[in-house]
Coordinates of C-alpha atoms in Angstrom, one line a residue:
M204 CA 109.8 96.8 112.1
K205 CA 109.1 98.0 115.5
P206 CA 106.4 96.2 117.5
I207 CA 102.9 97.7 117.7
N208 CA 101.8 98.4 121.2
E209 CA 98.1 99.0 122.0
A210 CA 97.4 102.0 124.2
H211 CA 94.2 103.3 125.8
L212 CA 93.9 107.1 126.5
S213 CA 92.1 108.0 129.7
E214 CA 91.5 111.6 128.7
P215 CA 91.5 113.7 125.5
G216 CA 94.9 114.9 124.3
L217 CA 97.6 114.5 121.7
A218 CA 98.1 111.2 119.9
V219 CA 100.7 110.3 117.4
V220 CA 99.8 107.8 114.6
E221 CA 102.5 106.0 112.7
V222 CA 101.5 104.4 109.4
A223 CA 103.5 101.5 108.0
A224 CA 102.7 100.9 104.3
A225 CA 104.1 99.2 101.3
D226 CA 104.6 102.5 99.4
D227 CA 104.1 106.3 99.5
Q228 CA 100.8 106.2 97.7
T229 CA 99.3 103.9 100.3
A230 CA 100.6 105.8 103.3
F231 CA 99.3 109.1 102.0
A232 CA 95.9 107.5 101.2
V233 CA 95.6 106.4 104.8
Q234 CA 96.6 109.8 106.0
E235 CA 93.9 111.3 103.8
L236 CA 91.2 109.0 105.3
L237 CA 92.2 109.9 108.8
A238 CA 92.3 113.6 108.0
G239 CA 88.7 113.3 106.8
R240 CA 87.5 112.2 110.2
W241 CA 89.8 114.1 112.7
A242 CA 91.8 117.3 112.8
T243 CA 95.3 116.2 111.9
A244 CA 98.6 117.8 111.0
P245 CA 99.5 116.1 107.7
A246 CA 103.0 114.8 107.0
D247 CA 104.6 115.8 103.8
H248 CA 107.1 112.9 103.4
T249 CA 107.6 109.3 104.3
T250 CA 110.7 107.7 105.7
R251 CA 112.4 104.4 104.7
V252 CA 114.6 102.2 106.9
P253 CA 117.5 100.8 104.8
G254 CA 117.1 97.0 104.5
E255 CA 113.4 97.0 105.6
P256 CA 110.5 96.9 103.1
G257 CA 107.9 99.6 102.9
V258 CA 107.7 103.2 104.2
R259 CA 106.5 104.9 107.4
L260 CA 104.5 108.1 107.7
R261 CA 104.1 109.8 111.1

């Protein structure tokens, strides 16, 4: 799994959020929570990395 790097934005703009979750259901639940608070472009599928546990949603 890639390291998580903290970033602080000095002005409004585009931000990309990548969710790492145990399964599709959890990843989409997190996406739904974020969409309820901010304008988001929802993803329609998750990705899996062979040999690594879990899924990613971007």
